[in-house]
Amino acid sequence: MPNQSESNGRSWGLLRQVAQRVLPSFVLIFSCITAPLVAEPASEKTYLGIVKSVDLFGEVYREVATGYVDKIDTSELMYAGIDGMLRSLDPYTVFLDEEDSGELDEMTSGQYVGIGVSIASLDDAFFVTSVVDGYAAAKAGIRVGDTILAINNKDVRKMALADVKAMIKGVAGTSLTFRLARQGSAAPVTATLVREEVRVNTVSYAGVMKGIGYIEMKSFSARSADELRAAFRGLQRDAQEQRVPLKGIILDLRNNPGGLLNAAVDVTSLFVGKGSEVVSIRGRSAESSKSYLTETPPLDAAIPLALLINGESASAAEIVSGAIQDLDRGVIIGERSFGKGLVQSVIRISYDNALKLTTAKYYTPSGRLIQKEIKPAHESRKVLPKAPEGNAQQIFYTKKGRKVYGSGGITPDIPVSEQAMFPFLAELRKKGALFLFSNGYCASNALPPLLPLDRQKLMASFDDFLRKKKFVYTSDSERHLTELKESLKKSQPAEGLPELNTLGALQQEILKLKEQEIGKESSRVAQALEVEILRHYNERLARRAELDHDAQVNKAIEVLSDSRKYASVLHP
C-alpha cells in the first residue's frame, strides 16, 4: 500500500512540523515577557503541556488511522483534526493547503498567471463574463459573452467550473487554444493564447462626476498606494480637460475585503500628514504590539474627502476608514463595516502548506477595537478565556473631539442604506437572464447604445426573451403557500378540506400582488439591463451608468459639493 504509507508519512511530517514551530515559539515568548526567576518554571510548564497535548493528539490519530472499521484517507483525517482544532479559535485562523496557499499569494501580490478573463457557468454553459484590457484574451479578440466549448481540443461543456478555471491558469509562456461559440457567428471561433502574468488592479474605476473625483478600490495589495496616486493624478487631468475644479474625492471601499496592512497605511498616508498614527496592533506579547505611522508627506492633505463603506468593507478597508474618521480627515458615508480587525501571520509549514494564524488585533487611532465579537464554531471546550464585556457603549473621541463609539466595525458619519435588490431582479441575476439577453442584443448591435434606451421597447423584448426561455419567478409568498397546502394535504384527506378553497383564493391574490410588484420594479429592471448591455461593450461605460443611480455615491457628491455641509460633519 504505497499510497497509504506516503499519506501517513506526510501526515506525521506535518504533525512534527507543527510541533517544531509551536514549541520554540512558546519558549521564546515566555523568555521575553517574564522575569528571569519566573520564566523558567512558566516556560517549562507550558512546554510540557504542549508536548503532552501533541503526544495525545498523535496517539488518537494513530489509533484511528490504523484501527477504524472502514478504510480512511489518513491525510484527510489529519486535515480534519487540524481544522477542528482551529475552529475553536476564530474564523480567520485557518490551515491552507498547497492550492489555498497559492491563492493567498495571488491575492497579496496582486497578480496571477493566466490570460485575463473571468468566466461563469450560466444556462449549462461557460461564458466569458469579463476581459482584462491589455492581456492575452483581449489581444486575441475574446469578447464578453463568448461561450467556451473546448480548451486544447478538450470538450469542457460537461466539466466543473473549478476544473475549467484550473485549465486556463498555468505556467507563464505556455500556450492554450480556445474554441468558442459567439452569437452572430455560425462557425466556432478559435483563438490561441499565451499565458502571462496578469496584474490585478486594486483601483477598478476612476472618473470625474459633477466636479467630484471618484475612485473605486476593490482590495489592498502591494501596489494599491501607487495605483491610487496615479488615479488621483488622472482625475486632476480629467478635471482640467473638463474645465471644472476638482472639489473633492470619493474613495469607494464598499465590498472591499481588505488585504495587506502596509497597503492600508500607505493608502492613508496619501491624505494625512506625515507622522500621523493610522492603526495600532496589540498582540499577546510586546513584540507583536506596534503603532503604524505615516512616513511620507501626503499627496493632498486638504482636498475634501468622502469614504464609502458597507457591511462587506473589512480589515484594511476598515483601517483606512477608521483612521480617516478618527483624524477628522474626511466623512464616512454608507453602512457599518464588517468588523474584521484581527491580524493574521502566515507561517509556512511542510509540503507547501501554510498556517494563517491570528496574532494581534487592530485598533484605530482613537483606541477603538475594529473586531466585532465573534463566537467560536464549537463551544463545548473553553479553549479561549472569557472575553471581557464588549465596548459597545464605550465613547471614544476623534482628533477634533467628535464622539465615536466602539462596537466593532466602523460606523459611518452619514448613514445611507444601499437600495435593497428586489427579489424578482435578484432572481433574474441569479439565473443569468440579464447577461444572456444582453448577449443577444450585442450580437445585433455592433456599437454600444446611447442611454437611456427606449425602455418600453427594451422591456417588451426582454419579456419575450423570458417567455422563450420559460423563465419562472416564484415569490417567497407563493413558496410558503405551496408548503402550507402540501402540509394540509398530508395531514388529512383532501375531501372536505374547506381550508384548501380558502388557500386557493389567497393564491390568486398573491399572484396579483406579484404582478403588481414586478410592474413597479420594471424601471429598475430596465436600468439593470442597460448596464449589463453596456458591460458587454465597455466595463467603464457600464460602471459609470451604475454610479449615476447609486444613492450613496450621490450623497457623497452632495456633501462634497457643499463646503458648509461638509464642514458641519467634521466640526459639529
Coordinates of C-alpha atoms in Angstrom, one line a residue:
M1 CA 0.0 0.0 0.0
P2 CA 2.5 2.7 -1.1
N3 CA -0.1 5.5 -1.3
Q4 CA -1.2 4.8 2.3
S5 CA 2.4 4.9 3.5
E6 CA 3.1 8.1 1.7
S7 CA -0.1 9.6 3.1
N8 CA 0.9 8.6 6.6
G9 CA 4.4 10.0 6.2
R10 CA 3.1 13.3 5.0
S11 CA 0.7 13.5 8.0
W12 CA 3.3 12.6 10.6
G13 CA 5.7 15.0 9.0
L14 CA 3.1 17.7 9.2
L15 CA 2.4 16.9 12.8
R16 CA 6.1 17.1 13.6
Q17 CA 6.4 20.4 11.7
V18 CA 3.6 22.0 13.8
A19 CA 5.2 20.8 17.0
Q20 CA 8.6 22.1 16.0
R21 CA 7.1 25.5 15.1
V22 CA 4.9 25.9 18.1
L23 CA 7.2 24.7 21.0
P24 CA 10.1 27.1 20.4
S25 CA 7.7 30.0 19.9
F26 CA 6.1 29.4 23.3
V27 CA 9.5 29.2 25.0
L28 CA 10.7 32.4 23.2
I29 CA 7.5 34.3 24.2
F30 CA 7.8 33.4 27.8
S31 CA 11.5 34.1 27.9
C32 CA 10.9 37.6 26.6
I33 CA 8.0 38.7 28.7
T34 CA 8.6 37.0 32.1
A35 CA 11.2 37.9 34.7
P36 CA 14.2 35.5 34.9
L37 CA 13.2 33.8 38.1
V38 CA 9.7 33.2 36.9
A39 CA 10.4 32.5 33.3
E40 CA 11.9 29.0 33.7
P41 CA 9.0 27.3 35.6
A42 CA 6.4 29.1 33.4
S43 CA 8.1 28.1 30.1
E44 CA 8.8 24.6 31.3
K45 CA 5.1 24.1 32.4
T46 CA 3.9 25.4 29.0
Y47 CA 6.4 23.3 27.1
L48 CA 5.4 20.1 28.9
G49 CA 1.7 20.9 28.4
I50 CA 2.3 21.2 24.6
V51 CA 4.4 18.1 24.5
K52 CA 1.6 16.2 26.3
S53 CA -1.1 17.5 24.0
V54 CA 0.8 16.8 20.8
D55 CA 1.5 13.3 22.1
L56 CA -2.1 12.7 22.9
F57 CA -3.2 14.0 19.5
G58 CA -0.7 11.8 17.8
E59 CA -1.8 8.7 19.7
V60 CA -5.5 9.3 18.9
Y61 CA -4.7 9.9 15.3
R62 CA -2.6 6.7 15.0
E63 CA -5.3 4.6 16.6
V64 CA -8.0 5.9 14.4
A65 CA -5.8 5.8 11.2
T66 CA -4.8 2.1 11.8
G67 CA -7.8 0.6 13.6
Y68 CA -11.0 2.3 12.4
V69 CA -13.6 -0.2 10.9
D70 CA -13.6 1.4 7.5
K71 CA -10.6 2.3 5.3
I72 CA -10.0 6.1 5.6
D73 CA -7.9 8.7 3.9
T74 CA -5.2 9.4 6.6
S75 CA -4.2 12.8 5.1
E76 CA -7.8 14.0 5.2
L77 CA -8.2 12.7 8.7
M78 CA -5.2 14.8 9.7
Y79 CA -6.6 17.9 8.0
A80 CA -9.9 17.3 9.7
G81 CA -8.2 17.2 13.0
I82 CA -6.3 20.4 12.3
D83 CA -9.5 22.2 11.1
G84 CA -11.4 21.1 14.1
M85 CA -8.7 22.5 16.4
L86 CA -8.6 25.8 14.6
R87 CA -12.4 26.2 14.5
S88 CA -12.3 26.5 18.3
L89 CA -10.5 29.8 17.9
D90 CA -11.8 32.3 15.3
P91 CA -12.9 32.1 11.7
Y92 CA -9.7 33.5 10.3
T93 CA -7.1 31.2 11.8
V94 CA -7.1 28.5 9.2
F95 CA -4.9 25.8 7.7
L96 CA -4.0 26.4 4.0
D97 CA -3.2 23.5 1.7
E98 CA -1.0 23.9 -1.3
E99 CA -3.8 25.3 -3.5
D100 CA -5.1 27.7 -0.9
S101 CA -1.6 28.9 -0.2
G102 CA -1.2 29.7 -3.9
E103 CA -4.4 31.7 -4.0
L104 CA -3.3 33.7 -0.9
D105 CA -0.1 34.6 -2.7
E106 CA -2.1 35.7 -5.7
M107 CA -4.3 37.9 -3.6
T108 CA -1.5 39.6 -1.7
S109 CA 0.8 40.0 -4.7
G110 CA -2.0 41.4 -6.9
Q111 CA -1.1 39.2 -9.9
Y112 CA -1.6 35.7 -11.3
V113 CA -0.6 33.7 -14.4
G114 CA -3.4 33.4 -16.9
I115 CA -4.9 35.1 -19.9
G116 CA -7.0 37.9 -18.4
V117 CA -10.6 36.6 -18.4
S118 CA -13.3 35.8 -15.8
I119 CA -15.8 33.0 -16.6
A120 CA -19.0 31.9 -15.1
S121 CA -21.4 29.0 -15.5
L122 CA -24.8 30.1 -16.9
D123 CA -27.6 28.2 -18.6
D124 CA -25.4 25.0 -18.7
A125 CA -22.5 26.7 -20.5
F126 CA -19.3 28.5 -19.6
F127 CA -19.4 32.2 -20.6
V128 CA -16.7 34.8 -20.6
T129 CA -18.0 37.5 -18.2
S130 CA -15.1 40.0 -18.3
V131 CA -12.0 40.6 -20.3
V132 CA -9.0 42.5 -18.9
D133 CA -7.6 45.1 -21.3
G134 CA -4.1 44.6 -22.5
Y135 CA -3.7 40.9 -21.8
A136 CA -3.8 37.8 -23.9
A137 CA -7.6 37.3 -24.1
A138 CA -8.2 40.9 -25.2
K139 CA -5.4 40.8 -27.7
A140 CA -6.9 37.6 -29.2
G141 CA -10.3 39.3 -29.6
I142 CA -12.1 37.2 -27.0
R143 CA -15.3 39.0 -26.0
V144 CA -17.7 39.2 -23.1
G145 CA -20.5 36.7 -23.9
D146 CA -18.4 34.2 -25.7
T147 CA -19.1 30.6 -24.8
I148 CA -16.2 28.3 -24.1
L149 CA -16.6 25.0 -26.0
A150 CA -13.1 23.5 -25.7
I151 CA -9.7 24.2 -24.3
N152 CA -6.7 22.5 -26.1
N153 CA -9.2 20.4 -28.0
K154 CA -10.7 19.0 -24.8
D155 CA -14.5 19.5 -24.6
V156 CA -15.2 21.4 -21.4
R157 CA -19.0 21.6 -21.6
K158 CA -19.6 18.8 -19.0
M159 CA -16.7 19.8 -16.7
A160 CA -16.9 21.6 -13.4
L161 CA -16.3 25.4 -13.3
A162 CA -13.3 25.0 -11.0
D163 CA -11.7 22.5 -13.4
V164 CA -12.1 24.8 -16.4
K165 CA -10.6 27.7 -14.4
A166 CA -7.6 25.4 -13.5
M167 CA -7.1 24.6 -17.2
I168 CA -6.9 28.3 -18.0
K169 CA -4.2 29.1 -15.4
G170 CA -0.7 27.6 -15.8
V171 CA 2.9 28.5 -16.3
A172 CA 3.8 31.8 -17.9
G173 CA 4.9 31.5 -21.5
T174 CA 2.8 28.3 -22.2
S175 CA 0.0 28.4 -24.8
L176 CA -3.6 27.2 -24.9
T177 CA -6.2 27.1 -27.6
F178 CA -9.8 28.1 -27.1
R179 CA -12.8 27.0 -29.3
L180 CA -15.6 29.5 -28.7
A181 CA -19.2 29.9 -29.7
R182 CA -20.2 33.5 -30.4
Q183 CA -23.7 34.8 -31.0
G184 CA -24.0 36.1 -34.6
S185 CA -21.2 33.7 -35.8
A186 CA -22.3 30.5 -37.5
A187 CA -18.9 28.8 -37.1
P188 CA -16.9 28.4 -33.8
V189 CA -14.2 30.9 -33.2
T190 CA -10.7 29.6 -32.5
A191 CA -8.1 31.6 -30.5
T192 CA -4.6 30.6 -29.4
L193 CA -3.2 32.5 -26.4
V194 CA 0.0 32.6 -24.4
R195 CA -0.3 32.6 -20.6
E196 CA 1.3 35.6 -18.9
E197 CA 1.4 37.4 -15.6
V198 CA -1.8 39.3 -15.2
R199 CA -1.8 42.3 -12.9
V200 CA -5.0 42.6 -10.9
N201 CA -5.6 46.3 -10.4
T202 CA -7.0 47.2 -7.0
V203 CA -8.3 50.5 -8.3
S204 CA -11.0 49.2 -10.6
Y205 CA -12.5 52.5 -11.7
A206 CA -11.8 56.3 -11.5
G207 CA -13.7 59.2 -13.0
V208 CA -14.9 62.7 -12.5
M209 CA -18.6 63.3 -11.8
K210 CA -20.0 66.8 -11.4
G211 CA -16.6 68.1 -10.3
I212 CA -16.1 65.3 -7.8
G213 CA -13.4 62.6 -8.3
Y214 CA -14.5 59.1 -7.7
I215 CA -12.1 56.2 -7.1
E216 CA -13.2 52.6 -6.5
M217 CA -10.8 50.2 -4.7
K218 CA -11.6 46.5 -4.6
S219 CA -8.7 45.3 -2.4
F220 CA -5.4 46.2 -0.8
S221 CA -2.2 44.8 -2.4
A222 CA 1.4 45.9 -2.5
R223 CA 0.7 48.3 -5.4
S224 CA -2.5 49.9 -4.1
A225 CA -1.0 53.2 -3.0
D226 CA 0.8 53.6 -6.3
E227 CA -2.4 52.9 -8.2
L228 CA -4.4 55.3 -6.0
R229 CA -1.8 58.0 -6.6
A230 CA -1.9 57.5 -10.3
A231 CA -5.7 57.5 -10.3
F232 CA -5.7 60.8 -8.3
R233 CA -3.4 62.4 -10.8
G234 CA -5.6 61.2 -13.6
L235 CA -8.6 62.8 -12.0
Q236 CA -6.8 66.1 -11.8
R237 CA -6.0 65.9 -15.5
D238 CA -9.6 64.9 -16.3
A239 CA -11.0 67.9 -14.3
Q240 CA -8.7 70.3 -16.2
E241 CA -9.8 68.9 -19.5
Q242 CA -13.4 69.3 -18.4
R243 CA -12.5 72.8 -17.2
V244 CA -14.0 72.2 -13.8
P245 CA -12.3 72.5 -10.4
L246 CA -11.8 69.2 -8.6
K247 CA -13.9 69.9 -5.5
G248 CA -13.4 66.6 -3.6
I249 CA -12.6 62.9 -3.8
I250 CA -14.8 59.9 -3.1
L251 CA -12.9 56.8 -2.2
D252 CA -15.2 53.8 -2.5
L253 CA -14.3 50.9 -0.2
R254 CA -17.6 49.1 -0.4
N255 CA -17.3 45.4 -0.8
N256 CA -13.6 45.7 -0.2
P257 CA -12.5 42.7 1.9
G258 CA -9.1 44.2 2.7
G259 CA -5.6 42.8 2.2
L260 CA -2.2 44.0 3.3
L261 CA -1.8 46.0 6.4
N262 CA 1.1 48.0 5.0
A263 CA -1.0 48.9 1.9
A264 CA -3.7 50.3 4.2
V265 CA -1.1 52.5 5.9
D266 CA 0.3 53.6 2.6
V267 CA -3.1 54.5 1.2
T268 CA -4.0 56.5 4.3
S269 CA -0.6 58.4 4.1
L270 CA -1.7 59.9 0.8
F271 CA -4.3 62.0 2.6
V272 CA -3.0 62.7 6.1
G273 CA 0.1 64.4 7.5
K274 CA 3.4 62.7 7.9
G275 CA 3.8 61.1 11.3
S276 CA 0.1 60.5 11.8
E277 CA -0.9 57.3 13.5
V278 CA -3.0 55.1 11.2
V279 CA -3.5 52.0 13.3
S280 CA -2.0 50.1 16.2
I281 CA -1.9 46.3 16.7
R282 CA -1.9 44.7 20.1
G283 CA -0.9 41.1 20.5
R284 CA -0.1 38.6 23.1
S285 CA 3.5 39.7 23.5
A286 CA 5.2 43.1 23.5
E287 CA 6.9 42.1 20.2
S288 CA 3.5 41.7 18.5
S289 CA 2.3 45.2 19.5
K290 CA 3.1 48.1 17.3
S291 CA 1.8 51.5 16.1
Y292 CA 1.9 52.3 12.4
L293 CA 2.6 55.9 11.5
T294 CA 2.7 57.6 8.1
E295 CA 6.2 58.0 6.9
T296 CA 5.9 60.2 3.8
P297 CA 4.4 63.6 3.0
P298 CA 0.7 63.4 1.8
L299 CA -0.3 63.6 -1.8
D300 CA -3.1 66.0 -0.8
A301 CA -3.9 66.7 2.9
A302 CA -6.6 69.3 2.2
I303 CA -8.9 68.2 -0.6
P304 CA -12.4 67.3 0.8
L305 CA -12.7 63.5 1.2
A306 CA -15.6 61.1 1.5
L307 CA -15.2 57.3 2.0
L308 CA -17.9 54.9 1.2
I309 CA -18.3 51.7 3.3
N310 CA -20.8 48.9 3.8
G311 CA -21.2 45.6 5.6
E312 CA -18.6 44.0 3.3
S313 CA -15.9 46.5 3.9
A314 CA -13.4 44.7 6.1
S315 CA -9.9 44.6 7.5
A316 CA -7.6 47.0 5.6
A317 CA -10.7 48.9 4.4
E318 CA -11.7 49.4 8.0
I319 CA -8.2 50.5 9.0
V320 CA -8.3 53.3 6.3
S321 CA -11.9 54.4 7.1
G322 CA -11.2 54.3 10.9
A323 CA -8.1 56.4 10.6
I324 CA -9.7 59.0 8.3
Q325 CA -12.6 59.3 10.7
D326 CA -10.5 59.5 13.9
L327 CA -8.2 62.0 12.3
D328 CA -11.2 64.1 11.1
R329 CA -9.7 64.0 7.6
G330 CA -12.9 63.1 5.8
V331 CA -16.5 62.0 6.2
I332 CA -17.6 58.3 6.2
I333 CA -20.8 57.6 4.3
G334 CA -22.8 54.3 3.9
E335 CA -23.4 51.4 6.3
R336 CA -21.5 49.9 9.3
S337 CA -18.5 48.0 8.1
F338 CA -17.9 44.3 8.6
G339 CA -15.8 44.4 11.8
K340 CA -12.8 42.3 10.9
G341 CA -9.9 43.6 13.0
L342 CA -7.6 40.6 13.5
V343 CA -4.0 40.4 12.3
Q344 CA -3.0 37.1 10.6
S345 CA 0.5 35.9 10.2
V346 CA 1.2 33.3 7.5
I347 CA 3.5 30.6 8.7
R348 CA 4.9 28.3 6.0
I349 CA 5.0 24.7 7.0
S350 CA 6.0 21.4 5.3
Y351 CA 4.7 20.1 2.0
D352 CA 3.9 23.6 0.7
N353 CA 1.2 24.1 3.3
A354 CA 0.7 27.2 5.4
L355 CA -1.0 28.2 8.7
K356 CA -2.7 31.6 8.8
L357 CA -2.6 32.4 12.5
T358 CA -4.3 35.3 14.3
T359 CA -1.5 37.1 16.3
A360 CA -2.9 40.5 17.1
K361 CA -5.9 42.9 16.9
Y362 CA -6.3 46.2 15.1
Y363 CA -7.2 49.5 17.0
T364 CA -8.0 52.8 15.4
P365 CA -6.1 56.0 16.4
S366 CA -8.8 56.8 19.0
G367 CA -8.4 53.4 20.6
R368 CA -11.5 51.6 19.1
L369 CA -11.2 47.9 18.5
I370 CA -12.2 47.2 14.9
Q371 CA -13.0 43.5 15.5
K372 CA -16.6 42.7 16.3
E373 CA -17.5 40.0 18.8
I374 CA -17.2 36.5 17.4
K375 CA -18.2 33.2 18.8
P376 CA -16.2 30.1 18.1
A377 CA -17.9 27.5 15.9
H378 CA -17.6 24.9 18.8
E379 CA -18.1 26.0 22.4
S380 CA -18.1 22.5 24.0
R381 CA -14.5 23.2 25.1
K382 CA -13.4 26.5 26.6
V383 CA -10.3 27.0 24.6
L384 CA -10.3 30.8 24.9
P385 CA -10.7 32.7 28.1
K386 CA -14.0 34.5 28.6
A387 CA -14.0 37.7 26.6
P388 CA -14.4 41.0 28.6
E389 CA -17.5 43.0 28.2
G390 CA -17.7 44.5 24.7
N391 CA -17.0 48.1 24.1
A392 CA -20.4 48.9 22.5
Q393 CA -21.1 51.7 25.0
Q394 CA -17.6 53.0 25.3
I395 CA -17.2 56.5 24.0
F396 CA -14.0 57.5 22.0
Y397 CA -13.0 60.9 20.6
T398 CA -11.7 61.9 17.3
K399 CA -8.8 64.3 16.9
K400 CA -11.2 67.3 17.0
G401 CA -13.3 65.9 19.8
R402 CA -16.1 64.3 17.9
K403 CA -17.7 61.3 19.7
V404 CA -17.3 57.9 18.1
Y405 CA -18.5 54.6 19.6
G406 CA -16.8 51.3 19.8
S407 CA -18.7 48.2 18.9
G408 CA -16.8 46.5 16.2
G409 CA -16.6 47.8 12.7
I410 CA -16.7 51.5 11.6
T411 CA -20.0 53.4 12.0
P412 CA -20.5 56.0 9.2
D413 CA -20.8 59.7 9.9
I414 CA -23.7 59.8 7.5
P415 CA -25.7 56.6 7.3
V416 CA -27.1 55.8 3.9
S417 CA -28.6 52.4 3.2
E418 CA -27.9 50.6 -0.1
Q419 CA -31.0 50.1 -2.1
A420 CA -32.2 46.5 -1.5
M421 CA -32.4 44.4 -4.6
F422 CA -36.0 43.5 -5.5
P423 CA -36.4 39.6 -5.3
F424 CA -37.5 39.4 -9.0
L425 CA -34.4 41.3 -10.1
A426 CA -32.2 39.1 -7.8
E427 CA -33.7 36.0 -9.5
L428 CA -33.0 37.4 -12.9
R429 CA -29.4 38.0 -12.0
K430 CA -29.0 34.6 -10.3
K431 CA -30.3 32.7 -13.4
G432 CA -28.2 34.8 -15.8
A433 CA -31.2 36.2 -17.6
L434 CA -29.8 39.8 -17.8
F435 CA -26.5 38.5 -19.1
L436 CA -28.0 36.1 -21.7
F437 CA -30.4 38.7 -23.0
S438 CA -27.6 41.2 -23.4
N439 CA -25.6 38.7 -25.4
G440 CA -28.4 38.6 -28.0
Y441 CA -28.7 42.4 -28.0
C442 CA -24.9 42.9 -28.6
A443 CA -24.9 40.3 -31.4
S444 CA -27.3 42.5 -33.3
N445 CA -25.7 45.8 -32.5
A446 CA -22.0 46.5 -33.2
L447 CA -21.8 49.8 -31.3
P448 CA -22.8 50.5 -27.7
P449 CA -26.1 52.2 -27.3
L450 CA -26.7 55.8 -26.2
L451 CA -28.6 55.9 -22.9
P452 CA -31.3 56.0 -22.0
L453 CA -32.7 53.3 -24.3
D454 CA -36.3 53.1 -25.3
R455 CA -37.3 51.3 -22.2
Q456 CA -40.8 50.4 -23.3
K457 CA -39.3 48.6 -26.4
L458 CA -36.4 47.2 -24.3
M459 CA -38.8 45.6 -21.7
A460 CA -41.1 44.2 -24.4
S461 CA -38.1 42.5 -26.0
F462 CA -36.9 41.2 -22.6
D463 CA -40.4 39.9 -21.7
D464 CA -40.4 38.0 -25.0
F465 CA -37.0 36.6 -24.2
L466 CA -38.1 35.4 -20.8
R467 CA -41.2 33.7 -22.3
K468 CA -39.0 31.8 -24.8
K469 CA -36.6 30.8 -22.0
K470 CA -39.6 29.7 -20.0
F471 CA -38.3 31.7 -17.1
V472 CA -40.5 31.3 -14.0
Y473 CA -40.3 33.5 -10.9
T474 CA -41.8 32.2 -7.7
S475 CA -42.1 34.6 -4.9
D476 CA -41.5 33.7 -1.2
S477 CA -45.2 34.1 -0.5
E478 CA -46.0 31.5 -3.2
R479 CA -43.5 29.1 -1.9
H480 CA -44.8 29.4 1.7
L481 CA -48.4 28.9 0.4
T482 CA -47.4 25.8 -1.5
E483 CA -45.7 24.3 1.5
L484 CA -48.8 25.0 3.6
K485 CA -51.1 23.3 1.1
E486 CA -48.9 20.3 0.9
S487 CA -48.8 20.1 4.7
L488 CA -52.6 20.2 4.9
K489 CA -53.0 17.5 2.2
K490 CA -50.7 15.2 4.2
S491 CA -52.4 15.8 7.5
Q492 CA -55.8 14.6 6.3
P493 CA -57.6 13.6 3.0
A494 CA -58.3 16.5 0.6
E495 CA -62.0 15.8 0.6
G496 CA -63.9 18.1 2.9
L497 CA -61.0 20.5 3.5
P498 CA -62.5 24.0 3.2
E499 CA -59.1 25.4 4.0
L500 CA -57.9 24.4 0.5
N501 CA -60.6 26.6 -1.1
T502 CA -59.5 29.5 1.1
L503 CA -55.9 29.0 0.2
G504 CA -56.8 28.9 -3.5
A505 CA -58.4 32.3 -3.2
L506 CA -55.3 33.5 -1.3
Q507 CA -53.1 32.2 -4.1
Q508 CA -54.9 34.3 -6.7
E509 CA -54.4 37.4 -4.5
I510 CA -50.7 36.6 -4.1
L511 CA -50.3 36.3 -7.9
K512 CA -51.9 39.7 -8.4
L513 CA -49.6 41.3 -5.9
K514 CA -46.6 39.7 -7.5
E515 CA -47.6 41.0 -10.9
Q516 CA -48.1 44.5 -9.4
E517 CA -44.6 44.4 -7.7
I518 CA -43.0 43.3 -11.0
G519 CA -44.7 46.2 -12.7
K520 CA -43.5 48.7 -10.2
E521 CA -39.9 47.4 -10.5
S522 CA -39.8 47.5 -14.3
S523 CA -37.8 50.7 -14.3
R524 CA -35.1 49.1 -12.1
V525 CA -35.0 46.0 -14.3
A526 CA -34.7 48.2 -17.4
Q527 CA -31.8 50.1 -15.7
A528 CA -30.1 46.9 -14.9
L529 CA -30.5 45.7 -18.5
E530 CA -28.9 49.0 -19.8
V531 CA -25.9 48.5 -17.5
E532 CA -25.5 44.8 -18.5
I533 CA -25.7 45.7 -22.2
L534 CA -23.0 48.4 -21.8
R535 CA -20.9 45.9 -19.8
H536 CA -20.7 43.7 -22.9
Y537 CA -19.1 46.6 -24.8
N538 CA -17.1 48.5 -22.2
E539 CA -16.7 48.0 -18.5
R540 CA -16.1 51.7 -17.8
L541 CA -19.3 52.8 -19.6
A542 CA -21.3 50.3 -17.5
R543 CA -19.7 51.3 -14.2
R544 CA -20.4 55.0 -14.9
A545 CA -24.1 54.2 -15.7
E546 CA -24.4 52.3 -12.4
L547 CA -22.9 55.1 -10.4
D548 CA -25.4 57.6 -11.8
H549 CA -28.2 55.8 -9.9
D550 CA -26.1 55.0 -6.7
A551 CA -27.7 56.6 -3.7
Q552 CA -24.5 56.5 -1.6
V553 CA -22.4 58.0 -4.3
N554 CA -24.9 60.7 -5.0
K555 CA -25.0 61.6 -1.2
A556 CA -21.2 61.8 -1.2
I557 CA -21.3 64.2 -4.2
E558 CA -23.9 66.3 -2.4
V559 CA -21.8 66.6 0.7
L560 CA -18.5 67.3 -1.1
S561 CA -20.2 69.9 -3.3
D562 CA -21.4 71.9 -0.3
S563 CA -18.5 73.1 1.8
R564 CA -20.7 74.1 4.7
K565 CA -22.4 70.7 4.8
Y566 CA -19.0 69.0 4.7
A567 CA -17.6 71.2 7.5
S568 CA -20.7 70.6 9.7
V569 CA -20.0 66.9 9.8
L570 CA -16.3 67.3 10.8
H571 CA -17.0 70.3 13.1
P572 CA -20.3 69.7 14.8

